[in-house]
Short mmCIF file of C-alpha atoms in Angstrom, two decimals:
data_model
loop_
_atom_site.label_atom_id
_atom_site.label_comp_id
_atom_site.label_asym_id
_atom_site.label_seq_id
_atom_site.Cartn_x
_atom_site.Cartn_y
_atom_site.Cartn_z
CA MET A 1 21.11 -13.18 -9.73
CA GLY A 2 21.96 -10.86 -12.66
CA GLN A 3 22.12 -7.09 -12.69
CA LEU A 4 19.07 -5.54 -11.04
CA LYS A 5 16.77 -3.47 -13.20
CA ILE A 6 14.30 -0.79 -12.23
CA LYS A 7 11.43 -3.21 -12.86
CA ASP A 8 12.81 -5.51 -10.12
CA ILE A 9 12.62 -2.78 -7.47
CA TYR A 10 9.28 -1.54 -8.83
CA ASN A 11 7.72 -5.01 -8.78
CA HIS A 12 8.88 -5.65 -5.21
CA LEU A 13 7.52 -2.32 -3.99
CA HIS A 14 4.27 -3.17 -5.78
CA SER A 15 4.09 -6.53 -3.99
CA VAL A 16 4.28 -4.75 -0.62
CA ALA A 17 2.11 -1.73 -1.45
CA PRO A 18 0.29 -2.20 -4.77
CA PHE A 19 0.29 1.00 -6.77
CA GLN A 20 -3.45 0.56 -7.44
CA LEU A 21 -3.98 1.45 -3.77
CA GLN A 22 -2.90 5.06 -4.25
CA GLU A 23 -5.55 7.74 -3.86
CA SER A 24 -7.12 9.33 -6.94
CA TYR A 25 -5.20 12.61 -6.46
CA ASP A 26 -1.86 10.85 -6.13
CA ASN A 27 0.83 10.17 -8.75
CA SER A 28 2.87 7.26 -7.41
CA GLY A 29 4.82 4.94 -9.69
CA LEU A 30 7.78 5.27 -12.05
CA LEU A 31 7.83 9.01 -12.81
CA VAL A 32 11.12 9.19 -14.70
CA GLY A 33 13.13 6.40 -16.30
CA ASP A 34 12.91 3.08 -18.10
CA MET A 35 11.78 -0.16 -16.44
CA GLN A 36 14.58 -2.03 -18.24
CA GLN A 37 17.33 0.30 -17.02
CA GLU A 38 20.03 -1.43 -14.97
CA ILE A 39 20.53 -0.02 -11.48
CA THR A 40 23.88 1.13 -10.08
CA GLY A 41 22.42 2.06 -6.70
CA VAL A 42 19.22 3.19 -4.97
CA LEU A 43 18.94 6.45 -3.07
CA LEU A 44 16.09 6.80 -0.59
CA SER A 45 14.47 10.13 0.24
CA LEU A 46 11.21 11.49 1.58
CA ASP A 47 11.10 14.11 -1.18
CA CYS A 48 12.81 14.49 -4.54
CA THR A 49 14.46 17.87 -5.14
CA GLU A 50 17.34 19.21 -7.21
CA GLU A 51 19.66 18.68 -4.26
CA VAL A 52 18.55 15.06 -3.96
CA ILE A 53 19.35 14.51 -7.65
CA ASP A 54 22.85 15.91 -7.03
CA ASP A 55 23.17 13.65 -4.00
CA ALA A 56 22.23 10.61 -6.12
CA VAL A 57 24.94 11.52 -8.64
CA ASN A 58 27.53 11.94 -5.89
CA GLN A 59 26.62 8.60 -4.28
CA GLY A 60 26.63 6.71 -7.59
CA CYS A 61 22.90 5.97 -7.58
CA ASN A 62 20.78 6.12 -10.72
CA LEU A 63 17.44 5.34 -9.04
CA ILE A 64 15.71 7.48 -6.42
CA VAL A 65 12.86 5.94 -4.45
CA CYS A 66 10.97 8.67 -2.65
CA HIS A 67 7.71 8.94 -0.75
CA HIS A 68 6.30 12.16 -2.19
CA PRO A 69 5.92 12.40 -5.98
CA ILE A 70 7.79 15.31 -7.56
CA ILE A 71 5.00 15.45 -10.17
CA PHE A 72 1.44 15.68 -8.84
CA SER A 73 -0.32 17.24 -11.80
CA GLY A 74 0.39 17.32 -15.51
CA LEU A 75 3.40 19.26 -16.80
CA LYS A 76 2.77 21.18 -20.03
CA ARG A 77 6.37 22.29 -20.49
CA LEU A 78 9.85 21.77 -19.05
CA ASN A 79 11.47 25.21 -19.03
CA GLY A 80 13.02 25.09 -15.57
CA ASN A 81 10.71 27.82 -14.26
CA ASN A 82 10.14 26.10 -10.90
CA TYR A 83 11.78 23.49 -8.70
CA VAL A 84 9.59 20.68 -10.08
CA GLU A 85 10.64 21.35 -13.68
CA ARG A 86 14.30 21.84 -12.70
CA THR A 87 14.31 18.57 -10.75
CA ILE A 88 12.87 16.61 -13.66
CA ILE A 89 15.31 18.20 -16.12
CA SER A 90 18.24 17.35 -13.84
CA ALA A 91 17.05 13.75 -13.42
CA ILE A 92 16.79 13.27 -17.19
CA LYS A 93 20.17 14.91 -17.87
CA ASN A 94 21.84 12.65 -15.31
CA ASP A 95 19.96 9.51 -16.41
CA ILE A 96 18.40 9.10 -12.97
CA ALA A 97 15.07 7.31 -12.56
CA ILE A 98 12.49 8.29 -9.94
CA ILE A 99 9.94 6.00 -8.29
CA ALA A 100 7.41 7.56 -5.92
CA ILE A 101 5.57 5.34 -3.45
CA HIS A 102 3.16 7.62 -1.63
CA THR A 103 -0.45 6.97 -0.60
CA ASN A 104 -0.25 3.31 -1.59
CA LEU A 105 2.40 2.94 1.13
CA ASP A 106 0.18 4.98 3.47
CA ASN A 107 -2.74 2.62 2.80
CA VAL A 108 -1.13 -0.69 3.80
CA LEU A 109 -0.96 -1.94 7.38
CA ASN A 110 1.99 -4.32 7.08
CA GLN A 111 5.14 -2.32 6.34
CA GLY A 112 3.12 0.87 6.00
CA VAL A 113 4.00 4.44 6.97
CA SER A 114 1.61 4.73 9.93
CA ASN A 115 2.59 1.30 11.19
CA LYS A 116 6.23 2.43 11.25
CA MET A 117 5.24 5.40 13.39
CA ALA A 118 3.36 3.08 15.75
CA GLU A 119 6.43 0.87 16.09
CA LYS A 120 8.54 3.90 17.05
CA LEU A 121 6.11 4.63 19.87
CA GLY A 122 6.02 1.02 21.03
CA LEU A 123 2.31 0.48 20.37
CA THR A 124 0.95 -3.05 20.49
CA ASN A 125 -2.04 -4.77 18.85
CA ILE A 126 -1.69 -2.45 15.84
CA ARG A 127 -4.57 -2.48 13.37
CA THR A 128 -6.02 -0.34 10.58
CA LEU A 129 -7.91 2.72 11.80
CA SER A 130 -10.16 3.21 8.73
CA PRO A 131 -10.28 0.04 6.57
CA LYS A 132 -11.24 0.49 2.91
CA LYS A 133 -14.17 -1.13 1.12
CA GLY A 134 -14.55 -2.22 -2.48
CA LEU A 135 -11.14 -3.88 -2.75
CA LEU A 136 -12.31 -7.48 -2.52
CA TYR A 137 -13.90 -9.72 -5.12
CA LYS A 138 -15.32 -13.22 -4.90
CA LEU A 139 -14.41 -15.57 -7.72
CA LYS A 140 -16.60 -18.65 -8.17
CA PHE A 141 -15.73 -21.29 -10.75
CA PHE A 142 -16.93 -24.80 -11.59
CA VAL A 143 -14.45 -27.58 -12.29
CA PRO A 144 -14.56 -31.41 -12.67
CA ASP A 145 -13.76 -33.44 -9.54
CA SER A 146 -10.52 -34.76 -11.00
CA GLU A 147 -9.14 -31.27 -11.72
CA VAL A 148 -10.09 -29.39 -8.56
CA GLU A 149 -6.68 -29.35 -6.88
CA LYS A 150 -4.88 -28.39 -10.08
CA VAL A 151 -7.10 -25.36 -10.69
CA LYS A 152 -7.20 -24.33 -7.02
CA ASN A 153 -3.40 -24.43 -6.84
CA ALA A 154 -3.21 -22.26 -9.95
CA VAL A 155 -5.41 -19.51 -8.46
CA PHE A 156 -3.63 -19.75 -5.10
CA ASP A 157 -0.27 -19.30 -6.83
CA ALA A 158 -1.66 -16.14 -8.44
CA GLY A 159 -2.59 -14.72 -5.02
CA ALA A 160 -6.22 -15.74 -4.51
CA GLY A 161 -7.56 -17.00 -1.19
CA GLU A 162 -5.55 -14.74 1.11
CA ILE A 163 -7.45 -13.58 4.20
CA GLY A 164 -5.48 -11.76 6.90
CA ASN A 165 -2.79 -14.11 8.23
CA TYR A 166 -4.12 -17.08 6.24
CA SER A 167 -3.58 -18.22 2.67
CA GLU A 168 -5.12 -20.77 0.28
CA CYS A 169 -8.59 -20.16 1.75
CA SER A 170 -11.52 -21.46 -0.28
CA TYR A 171 -15.02 -22.90 0.01
CA SER A 172 -16.35 -25.63 -2.26
CA TRP A 173 -19.34 -27.91 -2.71
CA ASN A 174 -20.28 -30.74 -5.06
CA GLY A 175 -22.91 -30.63 -7.78
CA GLU A 176 -23.75 -31.56 -11.35
CA GLY A 177 -23.05 -29.58 -14.48
CA THR A 178 -24.95 -30.23 -17.70
CA PHE A 179 -24.23 -29.26 -21.31
CA LYS A 180 -25.15 -30.19 -24.86
CA ALA A 181 -22.45 -29.98 -27.54
CA ASN A 182 -23.33 -28.22 -30.80
CA ASP A 183 -21.82 -28.76 -34.24
CA LYS A 184 -18.81 -26.50 -33.56
CA ALA A 185 -17.90 -28.07 -30.21
CA ASP A 186 -14.74 -30.10 -29.64
CA PRO A 187 -15.52 -33.64 -30.95
CA HIS A 188 -13.68 -35.16 -27.98
CA VAL A 189 -16.08 -33.62 -25.49
CA GLY A 190 -18.97 -35.95 -26.21
CA SER A 191 -21.72 -36.84 -28.65
CA LYS A 192 -23.30 -33.83 -30.31
CA GLY A 193 -26.97 -33.18 -29.71
CA GLU A 194 -27.04 -35.15 -26.44
CA ARG A 195 -27.24 -33.68 -22.98
CA HIS A 196 -24.17 -34.57 -20.90
CA ILE A 197 -23.92 -34.58 -17.11
CA GLU A 198 -20.60 -33.87 -15.40
CA SER A 199 -19.80 -34.32 -11.71
CA GLU A 200 -18.37 -30.93 -10.75
CA VAL A 201 -17.17 -28.93 -7.77
CA ALA A 202 -18.02 -25.26 -7.25
CA VAL A 203 -15.13 -23.33 -5.70
CA GLU A 204 -15.21 -19.83 -4.17
CA VAL A 205 -12.16 -17.74 -3.31
CA LEU A 206 -11.60 -14.13 -2.28
CA VAL A 207 -9.38 -12.07 -4.57
CA GLU A 208 -7.96 -8.61 -3.99
CA LYS A 209 -8.79 -6.12 -6.73
CA TRP A 210 -5.25 -5.70 -8.03
CA LYS A 211 -4.79 -9.46 -8.36
CA LEU A 212 -8.10 -10.25 -10.06
CA LYS A 213 -6.94 -10.14 -13.68
CA ALA A 214 -3.96 -12.43 -13.03
CA VAL A 215 -6.02 -14.87 -10.94
CA VAL A 216 -8.75 -15.23 -13.57
CA SER A 217 -6.10 -15.69 -16.28
CA ARG A 218 -4.38 -18.47 -14.31
CA MET A 219 -7.71 -20.15 -13.60
CA LEU A 220 -8.59 -20.20 -17.30
CA GLU A 221 -5.16 -21.56 -18.23
CA ALA A 222 -5.34 -24.40 -15.71
CA HIS A 223 -8.99 -25.30 -16.38
CA PRO A 224 -9.66 -28.36 -18.57
CA TYR A 225 -12.84 -27.01 -20.17
CA GLU A 226 -13.02 -25.32 -23.55
CA GLU A 227 -15.71 -23.01 -22.16
CA VAL A 228 -15.27 -22.22 -18.48
CA ALA A 229 -18.21 -21.26 -16.26
CA TYR A 230 -17.22 -18.74 -13.62
CA ASP A 231 -18.60 -15.66 -11.80
CA VAL A 232 -16.89 -12.59 -10.37
CA TYR A 233 -18.63 -10.55 -7.64
CA SER A 234 -17.60 -7.26 -6.09
CA ILE A 235 -18.21 -7.42 -2.34
CA GLU A 236 -18.54 -4.67 0.26
CA ASN A 237 -16.46 -6.33 2.97
CA THR A 238 -13.77 -4.08 4.43
CA HIS A 239 -10.17 -5.05 3.86
CA LYS A 240 -8.73 -5.11 7.38
CA SER A 241 -5.11 -4.58 6.31
CA ILE A 242 -5.80 -1.83 3.75
CA GLY A 243 -6.86 1.66 4.73
CA SER A 244 -5.91 4.92 6.39
CA GLY A 245 -4.09 5.27 9.69
CA VAL A 246 -3.59 2.77 12.48
CA VAL A 247 -4.63 2.36 16.10
CA GLY A 248 -2.73 0.55 18.84
CA GLU A 249 -2.43 0.06 22.58
CA ILE A 250 -0.10 1.61 25.17
CA ASP A 251 -0.35 2.46 28.87
CA ILE A 252 1.44 5.67 29.78
CA GLU A 253 0.82 9.06 31.40
CA SER A 254 -0.34 11.66 28.89
CA GLU A 255 2.54 14.06 29.54
CA LYS A 256 5.10 11.29 29.32
CA LEU A 257 3.66 10.15 26.01
CA LEU A 258 3.89 13.67 24.59
CA GLN A 259 7.53 13.81 25.69
CA LYS A 260 8.13 10.41 24.09
CA ILE A 261 6.60 11.71 20.86
CA LYS A 262 8.90 14.75 21.04
CA ASP A 263 11.94 12.55 21.66
CA GLU A 264 11.15 10.12 18.84
CA PHE A 265 9.98 12.52 16.14
CA GLY A 266 11.62 15.86 17.03
CA GLY A 267 10.24 19.13 15.75
CA VAL A 268 7.42 20.81 17.64
CA VAL A 269 4.47 18.99 19.20
CA ARG A 270 1.24 21.00 19.10
CA TYR A 271 -1.50 19.45 21.20
CA THR A 272 -4.92 20.06 22.70
CA ASN A 273 -6.09 19.89 26.30
CA LEU A 274 -4.96 16.79 28.21
CA HIS A 275 -8.44 15.65 29.16
CA THR A 276 -7.11 12.35 30.56
CA LYS A 277 -4.09 11.63 32.74
CA ARG A 278 -3.28 8.31 31.05
CA VAL A 279 -3.31 7.21 27.45
CA LYS A 280 -4.15 3.58 26.77
CA ARG A 281 -4.98 3.73 23.07
CA VAL A 282 -3.41 5.81 20.31
CA ALA A 283 -4.65 6.46 16.78
CA LEU A 284 -2.20 7.90 14.31
CA CYS A 285 -1.71 8.73 10.66
CA GLY A 286 1.42 9.79 8.82
CA GLY A 287 1.11 13.07 6.93
CA SER A 288 -2.17 15.00 6.76
CA GLY A 289 -4.60 12.94 8.82
CA SER A 290 -7.19 15.38 10.16
CA PHE A 291 -9.88 13.67 8.04
CA LEU A 292 -9.60 10.66 10.36
CA LEU A 293 -10.58 12.41 13.59
CA ASN A 294 -14.04 10.85 13.80
CA GLU A 295 -12.59 7.39 13.19
CA ALA A 296 -9.98 8.05 15.89
CA LYS A 297 -12.70 8.98 18.36
CA ALA A 298 -14.83 5.97 17.37
CA SER A 299 -11.87 3.65 17.94
CA GLY A 300 -11.74 4.70 21.59
CA ALA A 301 -8.33 6.33 21.22
CA ASP A 302 -7.23 8.73 23.93
CA LEU A 303 -4.78 10.50 21.62
CA PHE A 304 -4.66 11.09 17.87
CA LEU A 305 -1.20 11.73 16.42
CA THR A 306 -0.88 13.20 12.93
CA ALA A 307 0.19 16.39 11.09
CA ASP A 308 -1.01 19.49 9.20
CA TYR A 309 -3.78 20.46 11.62
CA LYS A 310 -5.19 23.96 11.14
CA TYR A 311 -5.98 26.23 14.08
CA HIS A 312 -9.78 25.85 14.05
CA GLN A 313 -9.55 22.08 13.59
CA PHE A 314 -8.01 21.69 17.03
CA PHE A 315 -11.35 22.72 18.56
CA ASP A 316 -12.83 19.52 17.13
CA ALA A 317 -11.09 17.54 19.89
CA GLU A 318 -13.91 18.77 22.22
CA ASN A 319 -12.18 17.21 25.24
CA GLU A 320 -12.98 13.77 23.86
CA ILE A 321 -9.49 13.07 22.53
CA ILE A 322 -6.04 14.64 22.58
CA ILE A 323 -4.94 15.86 19.15
CA ALA A 324 -1.15 15.94 18.77
CA ASP A 325 0.35 17.47 15.62
CA ILE A 326 4.05 16.85 14.97
CA GLY A 327 4.47 18.23 11.45
CA HIS A 328 4.33 16.53 8.07
CA PHE A 329 8.04 15.82 7.67
CA GLU A 330 8.40 14.64 11.25
CA SER A 331 5.51 12.19 10.95
CA GLU A 332 6.90 10.60 7.77
CA GLN A 333 10.65 10.88 8.31
CA PHE A 334 11.01 7.18 9.13
CA THR A 335 9.58 6.25 5.74
CA ILE A 336 13.17 6.28 4.45
CA GLU A 337 14.09 3.66 7.05
CA LEU A 338 10.95 1.72 6.13
CA LEU A 339 11.81 1.72 2.41
CA SER A 340 15.31 0.49 3.22
CA GLU A 341 13.85 -2.44 5.16
CA ILE A 342 11.44 -3.28 2.34
CA ILE A 343 14.11 -3.26 -0.37
CA THR A 344 16.94 -4.94 1.53
CA GLU A 345 14.75 -7.82 2.71
CA LYS A 346 14.36 -8.77 -0.96
CA PHE A 347 17.77 -7.63 -2.23
CA PRO A 348 20.10 -7.89 0.79
CA ASN A 349 23.32 -7.51 -1.17
CA PHE A 350 22.34 -4.46 -3.17
CA ALA A 351 23.50 -0.90 -2.44
CA VAL A 352 20.69 1.08 -0.80
CA ARG A 353 21.66 4.51 0.51
CA PHE A 354 19.93 7.26 2.46
CA THR A 355 20.00 10.78 1.08
CA LYS A 356 22.28 13.21 2.89
CA VAL A 357 19.90 16.05 2.03
CA LYS A 358 17.43 17.25 4.64
CA THR A 359 14.37 17.91 2.51
CA ASN A 360 12.15 19.41 5.22
CA PRO A 361 11.33 22.92 3.92
CA ILE A 362 10.37 24.09 7.42
CA ASN A 363 12.85 25.41 9.99
CA TYR A 364 12.14 25.95 13.67
CA LEU A 365 13.47 28.77 15.83
#
């Protein structure tokens, strides 16, 4: 394999957590740099600050992959008047690229932020707490009997037909297609002015939103017809592996679980009344997850672990669930470890380093 470029890391991150899955307020992606730039090393960090840029220079890394974007809203000038502008200026001066992988990494179950938290607590049967809708499409196309496998293989190679732990899923049925060639039609198709009947197969596959364009393109390339009949439908089915937060099983005394949370994540654990002596199900969300409280209750969770809870929001527990808040940094700190696993599984011989800078802006007395 030749010298790695930024696009190689970007494309692999995209394959794990597609950037189209980021929330509308987010700004994940390549924030600084050139996709064709060759990489000397990758530095991983939760946040990107001036100190992290300096750390990248000292460790010989010209690409920073961080969780939180340094740029959330548009910059009208770069005068160094705040830490965001100074960080961007420093990155450009030192020829350091920045990739942020934020809410798209939050929104995937496999190798996602919340899933990593669940692993640290030893939860089992982990699943998405609040699956998203509107991410699935159904592609239906019609193809001659003799070409079915060729076209199906083309769309499967492009990522169609993946459902949970299964791939190459499709449904098909036989039928007849009719057409009449006009004067401009391919002369090899058949006699002009006559109705032709073709034995065809209708094929249906599910396609995730971010793969749809590539799948349709591959289908059209592989199809033998000059004019291809196909339909694309948006469906309301939830995507079980895409969404916010996770929920999993455990069987432990409430106080012991809180101590385990303290031991694993550090910081300060703020929690509501222990309305139950044992916890058998835990819902959790990395970062600011208070918006998921109703889903956590509906899942049957005994405890909801997240961060950034405000004082009055704790009353919403209403002795139906234990709310445990561990702080934003603490909940997402293992994202650096997660990113290392994601990158090194694809590029095992490449230099991936952790930042030596503690970016948590909060200190505890």
